Amino acid sequence: MSELLLVVTIGGERVALPAAAVESVVELDALIPVPRAPAHVAGLSALRSRVLTVIDCMRSLELGTTDCSDGIREAAVVELDGHHYALIVDLVEDVVEATSEPSPIRAAMGDGWERVSKGMVETEQGPLLLVDIGAIVSGTERQAA
Amino acid sequence: MDDLISEFIAECREMLEALGGEVVAWEAAPEDRARLDSIFRFVHTVKGNCGFFDFPRLEALSHSAEDALAEVRAGRRHADPALVSAVLAVIDRIAEMIAALDAGEELPAGDDSALIHALRQTPEAPPAPVAATVAEAQAKTVAAPRTIRLSVELLDRLMSGVSDMVLARNELARRLRETTGDVAVDGAFERLSSIIADMRDAITRTRMQRIENLFVALPRMVRDLSAELGKQVLVDIDGGDVELDREMIEMIRDPLTHIIRNSVDHGIETPAERLKAGKREIGILTVAARQSGNQILIDIHDDGRGINGKKLVDKAVTAGVVERSEASALSPREQLALIFEAGLSTAQEVTAISGRGVGMDVVRSNIERIGGIVEVDSTLGEGTRMTLRVPLTLTIIPALTVSVAGQHFAIPRSAIDEIVRANGNSVTLEKLGGAGVATIRGRRVPQIALADVLGLESNLSDDERTFVVLRPAGSDVYALAVDRIHDHEELVVKPAAPAVMATGLYAGTTLADDGSPILLFDPAGLAEVGGVKLEAHERAARIVEAPAAPAACDTPVLLFRGLDGSRRAMRLAIVDRIEEVASAAIKPGAGQLRVQVGETILPLAGVNGDFPAEKVRLFRLNDGVAEIGYAFREVVDLSAIGQEVIQAECPGEVSGVTLIAGEPAEIVDTHWLFANFAGPQANQPDQLVCRLPADDPWIQNMLRPIVEAAGYRVVSDADEVDADIAIVSEPAAAKKTAAARVIRVRAEPDPASRKDDSIYRYDRAALLTALKAGAGGKG
């Protein structure tokens, strides 16, 4: 089992994103807000002449709001159903190799985490929560639907 | 092997598509060898390939069809309707199997013996209703240009690549502007730019498809429908070579099908009914496509029974779509437009063909979703015409950028009706129970503020905003208040992420020239989120239109910039229209500058600066008798002037100065203009038809400023005031006018034939003298 994982910090928590799904890691500067869009959509940003829909992971997980006022934020760019998204995270750390298949976490997590969890994976750096990118992007909407 | 199969499937599909029309055409003209041959060729191809691939069912079907057609080819059998139906059924079955193969499924087991049996029969069936096509089928014999087959996905990737390239070029252009310009770099960039533009055009063309692809299936569909309904319908197809975006073709397929079904089902009568109504037995359904600017127009016309507007209104009232009181005020056009309301159908009963609840409202909403319009026109007893107007392509949209609270947005230009300033004199804004109602030149339109819809804080007051009047649904308008209008741009629009689209406000995203993302609005969605009830408002609005005449002190004027850049105002009433002519059309002649507009030559005024290089815009001014042209640079706004006009010292082209929208503007003295430019020509018979000065446009627009300048208060003849002086146009002289003194003005300069005391109306000195005399008479 050699799936590569991108280790990021969201809301102070170290989690893993499947590295294969992440196109690049960028630093976002200007954000164009999208009025009346769901709260977890932080806005739009341009990356090499592409429009990125910027997702605030904190909001998506109902952990609070990332403060975007201080300028540059790190984000992971992913593609989902033909659309490009930038997921705002606190910090992008490293790429590690998964040493196990994801396994269910039996302890109770927070509501937000529960929704996006794809289980626990073992890595050299200890167990990490594997996050479902689709669930982060759709935010709380999916639950409502 | 898989490659071969997919090749075979693709080939079959292509042939099948083209074939639908061929079979029907062949039925109408069984002796047409070319069509017979092409059908024969299809079944033959299928048969040949099937043996190779081991598809026994396909082989059996195509083999028997080939046999039957071979008989016809040999002249041993006649192509009667039964045979055509049987061949069609076989082709349909083949198409089903091909579709299954294409989807990667195993060929289903099934029994085709009934179909094969039908082919072998030669019964003396009663002649079935005939549908025929008068399409431009002859064109098909022309050798096709060389083509290769490409996957659509690849084209889409190319297209999106080129779109990205355009955006990257825009960004580069911006960076280049920021840095100091190196001529060599700029030159190279220009060249790159033009190559990219060419390439974009070419790639856009690759996505274009002839609308024929959509039309080929129609004869077949109409044939089957009319057979089912016992009607006779002749389909006439025109304009199949019009090209439009492949995606667009897919989008209009369903609406078009639906409209045609409706036409055949509800529009065209049965042969007996038609004969009774004095028409030919065979109904004619015309489907024509043509390009008009950036749009494709598709007309669907039938010569059937037409739509009964009154019946429609009754239905609408019963269904609660309109109030009874409103219903009586509907114009015929609005009555017809009711068929687009949900839940209405004039069909007496629901049939299997149409009227199944999937109504015209769905057709309209589908067409509008792609930025199109559907219109209906119908004459009872004579037929119905439906017109679909759709944009050529979905990807590049001309748009207007606006801003609210500092953020930029784009509005598709096709939906914009007009742009007016909220503080203009022709616009008033009222709040009724919290809802905004703007009155724009007498028309009441619902108004929403973009800032409110978006939940943004805008620190502009209502008065400082600009209204963009939007017409998202063909005939319904609403005014959207925005903070600022910026620019027209051609935007490469891409769909936004689902979470953004779910707001219902946006049609997509794009990058503006400055490289920042920008959201494109969906005008219909904005109205919906903003709570505008479009239909209801439009009808109510029409009623107030008439009485809203401008107040006495407000004269509508066109604010414009002259050739010398001066800000000027021209009384709107005498501007016939605005024309654009080539600079070459302006030449001196007979002592003054003259401009040729179409077939006429007009004296040209307003020449106080250099002409623009190529095109000159001009007002065509008309005083009812003579016409002159007035050159200008650009129109600024439509406005109105009040009383506070500072009169000019001496007579000339400018009669005075006034404040319009906070800035001074010179008012063009139209009287002086006509006196100086049109004088010699003004010897045509007088065409004035108004008898009273109040509704005499010449007096109101030209004489009135002079009279006012001479110190008079102007009253109309309806006012119960003793007048010291009255001015009437010569033809109206017979009418009694209550005043101490009457000045008669005449249109002819030559007094020789006259024995009265009338004054030539451009004789300024005489007019002023008479006015002074009137004033003196009182003192």
PDB file of C-alpha atoms in Angstrom, chain B residues 577-666:
ATOM      1  CA  ARG B 577     -33.390  59.465 -35.790  1.00  0.00           C
ATOM      2  CA  ILE B 578     -29.668  58.958 -35.456  1.00  0.00           C
ATOM      3  CA  GLU B 579     -27.724  57.852 -38.488  1.00  0.00           C
ATOM      4  CA  GLU B 580     -24.178  56.774 -39.062  1.00  0.00           C
ATOM      5  CA  VAL B 581     -22.662  57.673 -42.408  1.00  0.00           C
ATOM      6  CA  ALA B 582     -19.244  57.312 -43.942  1.00  0.00           C
ATOM      7  CA  SER B 583     -17.161  60.458 -43.870  1.00  0.00           C
ATOM      8  CA  ALA B 584     -17.032  60.236 -47.633  1.00  0.00           C
ATOM      9  CA  ALA B 585     -20.759  60.923 -47.762  1.00  0.00           C
ATOM     10  CA  ILE B 586     -20.161  64.471 -46.599  1.00  0.00           C
ATOM     11  CA  LYS B 587     -19.329  66.906 -49.367  1.00  0.00           C
ATOM     12  CA  PRO B 588     -19.707  70.593 -49.969  1.00  0.00           C
ATOM     13  CA  GLY B 589     -22.483  71.374 -52.408  1.00  0.00           C
ATOM     14  CA  ALA B 590     -24.413  74.464 -53.395  1.00  0.00           C
ATOM     15  CA  GLY B 591     -22.608  76.662 -50.915  1.00  0.00           C
ATOM     16  CA  GLN B 592     -22.776  74.527 -47.815  1.00  0.00           C
ATOM     17  CA  LEU B 593     -21.804  71.126 -46.461  1.00  0.00           C
ATOM     18  CA  ARG B 594     -24.233  68.434 -47.346  1.00  0.00           C
ATOM     19  CA  VAL B 595     -24.468  64.831 -46.319  1.00  0.00           C
ATOM     20  CA  GLN B 596     -25.888  61.987 -48.275  1.00  0.00           C
ATOM     21  CA  VAL B 597     -28.062  59.681 -46.216  1.00  0.00           C
ATOM     22  CA  GLY B 598     -29.433  56.865 -48.274  1.00  0.00           C
ATOM     23  CA  GLU B 599     -31.283  58.435 -51.173  1.00  0.00           C
ATOM     24  CA  THR B 600     -31.537  61.930 -49.779  1.00  0.00           C
ATOM     25  CA  ILE B 601     -29.094  64.780 -49.433  1.00  0.00           C
ATOM     26  CA  LEU B 602     -29.406  66.911 -46.344  1.00  0.00           C
ATOM     27  CA  PRO B 603     -27.755  70.164 -45.347  1.00  0.00           C
ATOM     28  CA  LEU B 604     -25.276  69.406 -42.589  1.00  0.00           C
ATOM     29  CA  ALA B 605     -24.963  71.457 -39.424  1.00  0.00           C
ATOM     30  CA  GLY B 606     -22.922  70.990 -36.295  1.00  0.00           C
ATOM     31  CA  VAL B 607     -19.624  70.908 -38.153  1.00  0.00           C
ATOM     32  CA  ASN B 608     -17.423  72.670 -35.634  1.00  0.00           C
ATOM     33  CA  GLY B 609     -14.585  70.203 -35.310  1.00  0.00           C
ATOM     34  CA  ASP B 610     -12.745  67.516 -37.189  1.00  0.00           C
ATOM     35  CA  PHE B 611     -14.668  64.597 -38.549  1.00  0.00           C
ATOM     36  CA  PRO B 612     -13.811  61.195 -37.141  1.00  0.00           C
ATOM     37  CA  ALA B 613     -11.769  59.099 -39.527  1.00  0.00           C
ATOM     38  CA  GLU B 614     -14.377  56.751 -40.903  1.00  0.00           C
ATOM     39  CA  LYS B 615     -17.893  57.134 -39.642  1.00  0.00           C
ATOM     40  CA  VAL B 616     -19.761  60.239 -38.722  1.00  0.00           C
ATOM     41  CA  ARG B 617     -22.822  60.081 -36.592  1.00  0.00           C
ATOM     42  CA  LEU B 618     -25.556  62.563 -37.158  1.00  0.00           C
ATOM     43  CA  PHE B 619     -28.985  63.493 -35.947  1.00  0.00           C
ATOM     44  CA  ARG B 620     -31.651  63.780 -38.560  1.00  0.00           C
ATOM     45  CA  LEU B 621     -33.666  66.787 -37.514  1.00  0.00           C
ATOM     46  CA  ASN B 622     -37.120  67.304 -38.864  1.00  0.00           C
ATOM     47  CA  ASP B 623     -39.403  70.271 -38.374  1.00  0.00           C
ATOM     48  CA  GLY B 624     -42.244  68.682 -40.250  1.00  0.00           C
ATOM     49  CA  VAL B 625     -41.253  70.332 -43.524  1.00  0.00           C
ATOM     50  CA  ALA B 626     -37.520  70.320 -43.937  1.00  0.00           C
ATOM     51  CA  GLU B 627     -34.814  67.956 -42.788  1.00  0.00           C
ATOM     52  CA  ILE B 628     -31.267  68.751 -41.835  1.00  0.00           C
ATOM     53  CA  GLY B 629     -28.404  66.667 -40.526  1.00  0.00           C
ATOM     54  CA  TYR B 630     -26.439  67.578 -37.425  1.00  0.00           C
ATOM     55  CA  ALA B 631     -23.071  65.918 -36.931  1.00  0.00           C
ATOM     56  CA  PHE B 632     -21.947  64.968 -33.450  1.00  0.00           C
ATOM     57  CA  ARG B 633     -19.418  62.769 -31.740  1.00  0.00           C
ATOM     58  CA  GLU B 634     -21.461  60.752 -29.255  1.00  0.00           C
ATOM     59  CA  VAL B 635     -24.723  60.648 -27.386  1.00  0.00           C
ATOM     60  CA  VAL B 636     -24.232  61.028 -23.646  1.00  0.00           C
ATOM     61  CA  ASP B 637     -27.673  60.551 -22.191  1.00  0.00           C
ATOM     62  CA  LEU B 638     -31.329  61.148 -22.483  1.00  0.00           C
ATOM     63  CA  SER B 639     -32.306  63.939 -20.150  1.00  0.00           C
ATOM     64  CA  ALA B 640     -34.678  66.840 -19.682  1.00  0.00           C
ATOM     65  CA  ILE B 641     -34.254  70.558 -19.217  1.00  0.00           C
ATOM     66  CA  GLY B 642     -36.288  72.677 -16.859  1.00  0.00           C
ATOM     67  CA  GLN B 643     -36.893  76.414 -16.855  1.00  0.00           C
ATOM     68  CA  GLU B 644     -33.545  77.709 -15.651  1.00  0.00           C
ATOM     69  CA  VAL B 645     -31.973  78.375 -19.003  1.00  0.00           C
ATOM     70  CA  ILE B 646     -29.461  81.188 -19.329  1.00  0.00           C
ATOM     71  CA  GLN B 647     -30.177  82.714 -22.708  1.00  0.00           C
ATOM     72  CA  ALA B 648     -27.324  83.441 -25.071  1.00  0.00           C
ATOM     73  CA  GLU B 649     -26.380  87.036 -25.800  1.00  0.00           C
ATOM     74  CA  CYS B 650     -26.729  86.879 -29.523  1.00  0.00           C
ATOM     75  CA  PRO B 651     -28.576  84.467 -31.769  1.00  0.00           C
ATOM     76  CA  GLY B 652     -26.494  81.596 -33.002  1.00  0.00           C
ATOM     77  CA  GLU B 653     -26.274  77.860 -32.983  1.00  0.00           C
ATOM     78  CA  VAL B 654     -26.528  77.842 -29.191  1.00  0.00           C
ATOM     79  CA  SER B 655     -29.601  79.417 -27.648  1.00  0.00           C
ATOM     80  CA  GLY B 656     -28.535  79.148 -24.047  1.00  0.00           C
ATOM     81  CA  VAL B 657     -26.870  77.196 -21.295  1.00  0.00           C
ATOM     82  CA  THR B 658     -28.474  75.063 -18.626  1.00  0.00           C
ATOM     83  CA  LEU B 659     -27.450  72.553 -16.044  1.00  0.00           C
ATOM     84  CA  ILE B 660     -28.023  68.935 -16.966  1.00  0.00           C
ATOM     85  CA  ALA B 661     -26.954  66.260 -14.506  1.00  0.00           C
ATOM     86  CA  GLY B 662     -24.923  68.838 -12.620  1.00  0.00           C
ATOM     87  CA  GLU B 663     -22.875  70.032 -15.561  1.00  0.00           C
ATOM     88  CA  PRO B 664     -23.512  72.867 -17.946  1.00  0.00           C
ATOM     89  CA  ALA B 665     -24.739  71.995 -21.370  1.00  0.00           C
ATOM     90  CA  GLU B 666     -25.360  74.228 -24.364  1.00  0.00           C
TER      91      GLU B 666
END
